[in-house]
Amino acid sequence: MKKIGLALLIATTSLFGIGIGNYQVSPEIGANLSYQNGKNNFTYGGYARIWLGVSRIVFAPQFKYDVIAKHNNDYSYKNIQAGGLIGFDIPILPITPYIGASYSTFDGVGLSDTAAFNYGIKIQIPLIHITVGLDGSYQKPKIIGGGRYEMNRIGATIGLIF
């Protein structure tokens, strides 16, 4: 009977996300693998966020680092983003959709600094401190020398919450 009671308690707390008070502080670090529109551009990288919340509304300053590998791995360039996100923890489910904006810089390619718009969802796996999710980024930097280059990147994330 004790084992059944313990199993029900664990299942209930993982399903309903019972917490103490209305406040949340959840540092998260992780990795991502994405696809960027264009000529088979794959990206990989990492991110760090600190989710701060009150009553299911969460804010997160974030830092992202991506390496964009061009087709046939001819060359690659780097994209660094720093900004913030706002999201909503859905009651009962461990899902958080979010949107945000970041300042974006490039290294190793002739693109100027720009703003990036971020969007996605994160799903916290019950009982363990791991998240999985979808993360996207849209930006349209100026090409040095004229014109603009439209980038839309979407991919999968896996993270660790402390």
mmCIF file of C-alpha atoms in Angstrom:
data_model
loop_
_atom_site.group_PDB
_atom_site.id
_atom_site.type_symbol
_atom_site.label_atom_id
_atom_site.label_comp_id
_atom_site.label_asym_id
_atom_site.label_seq_id
_atom_site.Cartn_x
_atom_site.Cartn_y
_atom_site.Cartn_z
ATOM 1 C CA MET A 1 0.000 0.000 0.000
ATOM 2 C CA LYS A 2 2.899 2.361 0.764
ATOM 3 C CA LYS A 3 4.372 1.761 -2.687
ATOM 4 C CA ILE A 4 1.054 2.575 -4.394
ATOM 5 C CA GLY A 5 0.703 5.745 -2.314
ATOM 6 C CA LEU A 6 4.249 6.829 -3.169
ATOM 7 C CA ALA A 7 3.669 6.134 -6.885
ATOM 8 C CA LEU A 8 0.461 8.212 -6.835
ATOM 9 C CA LEU A 9 2.227 11.060 -5.030
ATOM 10 C CA ILE A 10 5.074 11.111 -7.570
ATOM 11 C CA ALA A 11 2.653 10.940 -10.517
ATOM 12 C CA THR A 12 0.485 13.731 -9.084
ATOM 13 C CA THR A 13 3.378 16.102 -8.387
ATOM 14 C CA SER A 14 4.867 15.525 -11.831
ATOM 15 C CA LEU A 15 1.541 16.052 -13.598
ATOM 16 C CA PHE A 16 0.450 19.158 -11.742
ATOM 17 C CA GLY A 17 3.836 20.803 -11.227
ATOM 18 C CA ILE A 18 3.207 21.564 -7.555
ATOM 19 C CA GLY A 19 5.553 24.272 -6.408
ATOM 20 C CA ILE A 20 6.085 26.451 -3.376
ATOM 21 C CA GLY A 21 4.662 29.923 -3.780
ATOM 22 C CA ASN A 22 4.134 31.832 -7.017
ATOM 23 C CA TYR A 23 7.802 32.313 -7.865
ATOM 24 C CA GLN A 24 10.090 30.436 -10.227
ATOM 25 C CA VAL A 25 13.850 30.680 -10.750
ATOM 26 C CA SER A 26 15.191 28.055 -13.189
ATOM 27 C CA PRO A 27 18.626 28.444 -14.776
ATOM 28 C CA GLU A 28 18.886 26.365 -17.973
ATOM 29 C CA ILE A 29 21.790 25.488 -20.245
ATOM 30 C CA GLY A 30 21.511 23.396 -23.359
ATOM 31 C CA ALA A 31 22.378 22.537 -26.924
ATOM 32 C CA ASN A 32 20.506 22.888 -30.199
ATOM 33 C CA LEU A 33 20.527 21.447 -33.691
ATOM 34 C CA SER A 34 18.664 23.499 -36.302
ATOM 35 C CA TYR A 35 17.920 23.887 -39.987
ATOM 36 C CA GLN A 36 18.158 27.325 -41.602
ATOM 37 C CA ASN A 37 16.335 28.223 -44.796
ATOM 38 C CA GLY A 38 18.524 28.435 -47.840
ATOM 39 C CA LYS A 39 20.934 25.974 -49.337
ATOM 40 C CA ASN A 40 20.892 23.115 -46.816
ATOM 41 C CA ASN A 41 22.317 25.171 -43.957
ATOM 42 C CA PHE A 42 22.457 23.267 -40.692
ATOM 43 C CA THR A 43 23.316 24.934 -37.419
ATOM 44 C CA TYR A 44 24.460 23.672 -34.071
ATOM 45 C CA GLY A 45 25.219 25.478 -30.889
ATOM 46 C CA GLY A 46 24.289 26.140 -27.302
ATOM 47 C CA TYR A 47 22.279 28.460 -25.132
ATOM 48 C CA ALA A 48 21.901 29.676 -21.562
ATOM 49 C CA ARG A 49 18.730 31.095 -20.005
ATOM 50 C CA ILE A 50 17.512 31.984 -16.538
ATOM 51 C CA TRP A 51 13.739 31.562 -16.307
ATOM 52 C CA LEU A 52 12.240 33.971 -13.762
ATOM 53 C CA GLY A 53 8.522 33.768 -13.148
ATOM 54 C CA VAL A 54 5.582 34.926 -11.109
ATOM 55 C CA SER A 55 2.178 33.217 -11.371
ATOM 56 C CA ARG A 56 2.968 31.261 -14.572
ATOM 57 C CA ILE A 57 4.325 34.305 -16.503
ATOM 58 C CA VAL A 58 8.053 33.755 -17.095
ATOM 59 C CA PHE A 59 10.859 35.980 -18.342
ATOM 60 C CA ALA A 60 14.285 34.788 -19.382
ATOM 61 C CA PRO A 61 17.421 36.674 -20.301
ATOM 62 C CA GLN A 62 19.163 34.466 -22.856
ATOM 63 C CA PHE A 63 22.467 33.984 -24.621
ATOM 64 C CA LYS A 64 22.690 31.851 -27.808
ATOM 65 C CA TYR A 65 25.693 30.756 -29.826
ATOM 66 C CA ASP A 66 25.200 29.083 -33.229
ATOM 67 C CA VAL A 67 27.572 27.828 -35.896
ATOM 68 C CA ILE A 68 26.013 27.815 -39.361
ATOM 69 C CA ALA A 69 27.588 25.115 -41.543
ATOM 70 C CA LYS A 70 27.133 25.848 -45.247
ATOM 71 C CA HIS A 71 26.294 23.087 -47.713
ATOM 72 C CA ASN A 72 29.090 20.547 -48.260
ATOM 73 C CA ASN A 73 30.844 22.124 -45.230
ATOM 74 C CA ASP A 74 32.673 24.525 -47.556
ATOM 75 C CA TYR A 75 32.806 27.094 -44.770
ATOM 76 C CA SER A 76 30.896 28.107 -41.692
ATOM 77 C CA TYR A 77 30.179 31.255 -39.728
ATOM 78 C CA LYS A 78 29.034 32.083 -36.219
ATOM 79 C CA ASN A 79 25.984 33.892 -34.855
ATOM 80 C CA ILE A 80 25.804 35.182 -31.280
ATOM 81 C CA GLN A 81 22.527 36.440 -29.810
ATOM 82 C CA ALA A 82 21.841 38.119 -26.463
ATOM 83 C CA GLY A 83 18.358 39.188 -25.443
ATOM 84 C CA GLY A 84 15.239 38.165 -23.596
ATOM 85 C CA LEU A 85 12.167 35.946 -23.764
ATOM 86 C CA ILE A 86 8.674 36.039 -22.294
ATOM 87 C CA GLY A 87 6.534 32.954 -21.932
ATOM 88 C CA PHE A 88 3.628 31.321 -20.176
ATOM 89 C CA ASP A 89 3.728 28.062 -18.195
ATOM 90 C CA ILE A 90 0.591 26.180 -19.206
ATOM 91 C CA PRO A 91 -1.224 24.879 -16.119
ATOM 92 C CA ILE A 92 -1.194 21.095 -15.632
ATOM 93 C CA LEU A 93 1.166 20.490 -18.599
ATOM 94 C CA PRO A 94 4.925 21.099 -18.323
ATOM 95 C CA ILE A 95 4.919 23.178 -21.556
ATOM 96 C CA THR A 96 6.051 26.792 -21.929
ATOM 97 C CA PRO A 97 5.522 28.630 -25.235
ATOM 98 C CA TYR A 98 7.675 31.772 -25.557
ATOM 99 C CA ILE A 99 8.598 34.696 -27.807
ATOM 100 C CA GLY A 100 11.377 37.257 -27.572
ATOM 101 C CA ALA A 101 14.004 39.430 -29.198
ATOM 102 C CA SER A 102 17.797 39.498 -29.210
ATOM 103 C CA TYR A 103 20.705 41.564 -30.452
ATOM 104 C CA SER A 104 22.464 39.433 -33.064
ATOM 105 C CA THR A 105 26.082 39.611 -34.253
ATOM 106 C CA PHE A 106 27.917 37.580 -36.904
ATOM 107 C CA ASP A 107 31.510 36.391 -37.163
ATOM 108 C CA GLY A 108 33.204 34.986 -40.259
ATOM 109 C CA VAL A 109 30.718 36.335 -42.805
ATOM 110 C CA GLY A 110 29.854 39.715 -44.329
ATOM 111 C CA LEU A 111 26.615 40.352 -42.420
ATOM 112 C CA SER A 112 25.963 43.346 -40.195
ATOM 113 C CA ASP A 113 24.560 43.229 -36.663
ATOM 114 C CA THR A 114 20.768 43.114 -36.446
ATOM 115 C CA ALA A 115 17.768 42.237 -34.293
ATOM 116 C CA ALA A 116 16.605 38.631 -34.064
ATOM 117 C CA PHE A 117 13.084 37.552 -33.169
ATOM 118 C CA ASN A 118 12.942 34.320 -31.182
ATOM 119 C CA TYR A 119 10.045 31.899 -30.670
ATOM 120 C CA GLY A 120 9.525 28.365 -29.449
ATOM 121 C CA ILE A 121 8.290 25.974 -26.814
ATOM 122 C CA LYS A 122 10.060 24.123 -24.045
ATOM 123 C CA ILE A 123 8.787 20.961 -22.429
ATOM 124 C CA GLN A 124 10.087 19.954 -19.015
ATOM 125 C CA ILE A 125 10.300 16.209 -18.580
ATOM 126 C CA PRO A 126 8.658 15.240 -15.260
ATOM 127 C CA LEU A 127 10.826 13.906 -12.421
ATOM 128 C CA ILE A 128 14.140 14.832 -14.061
ATOM 129 C CA HIS A 129 15.623 18.257 -14.682
ATOM 130 C CA ILE A 130 15.791 18.027 -18.458
ATOM 131 C CA THR A 131 13.930 20.060 -21.063
ATOM 132 C CA VAL A 132 13.339 19.398 -24.746
ATOM 133 C CA GLY A 133 11.830 21.812 -27.184
ATOM 134 C CA LEU A 134 11.577 23.597 -30.477
ATOM 135 C CA ASP A 135 13.366 26.903 -30.894
ATOM 136 C CA GLY A 136 13.209 29.316 -33.804
ATOM 137 C CA SER A 137 14.889 32.543 -34.798
ATOM 138 C CA TYR A 138 14.068 35.027 -37.566
ATOM 139 C CA GLN A 139 16.445 37.787 -38.642
ATOM 140 C CA LYS A 140 17.179 39.839 -41.724
ATOM 141 C CA PRO A 141 20.682 41.339 -41.517
ATOM 142 C CA LYS A 142 22.187 43.644 -44.106
ATOM 143 C CA ILE A 143 24.754 42.125 -46.398
ATOM 144 C CA ILE A 144 27.866 44.285 -46.253
ATOM 145 C CA GLY A 145 27.926 45.878 -49.685
ATOM 146 C CA GLY A 146 24.121 45.995 -50.186
ATOM 147 C CA GLY A 147 20.888 44.060 -49.846
ATOM 148 C CA ARG A 148 19.522 41.934 -47.009
ATOM 149 C CA TYR A 149 19.733 38.234 -46.208
ATOM 150 C CA GLU A 150 16.614 36.659 -44.708
ATOM 151 C CA MET A 151 17.256 33.914 -42.146
ATOM 152 C CA ASN A 152 14.653 31.690 -40.550
ATOM 153 C CA ARG A 153 16.102 29.001 -38.317
ATOM 154 C CA ILE A 154 14.133 26.297 -36.479
ATOM 155 C CA GLY A 155 15.407 23.314 -34.584
ATOM 156 C CA ALA A 156 15.365 21.024 -31.579
ATOM 157 C CA THR A 157 16.812 21.802 -28.162
ATOM 158 C CA ILE A 158 17.784 19.743 -25.148
ATOM 159 C CA GLY A 159 18.634 21.433 -21.875
ATOM 160 C CA LEU A 160 19.448 20.917 -18.240
ATOM 161 C CA ILE A 161 17.623 22.884 -15.531
ATOM 162 C CA PHE A 162 19.430 23.487 -12.254
#
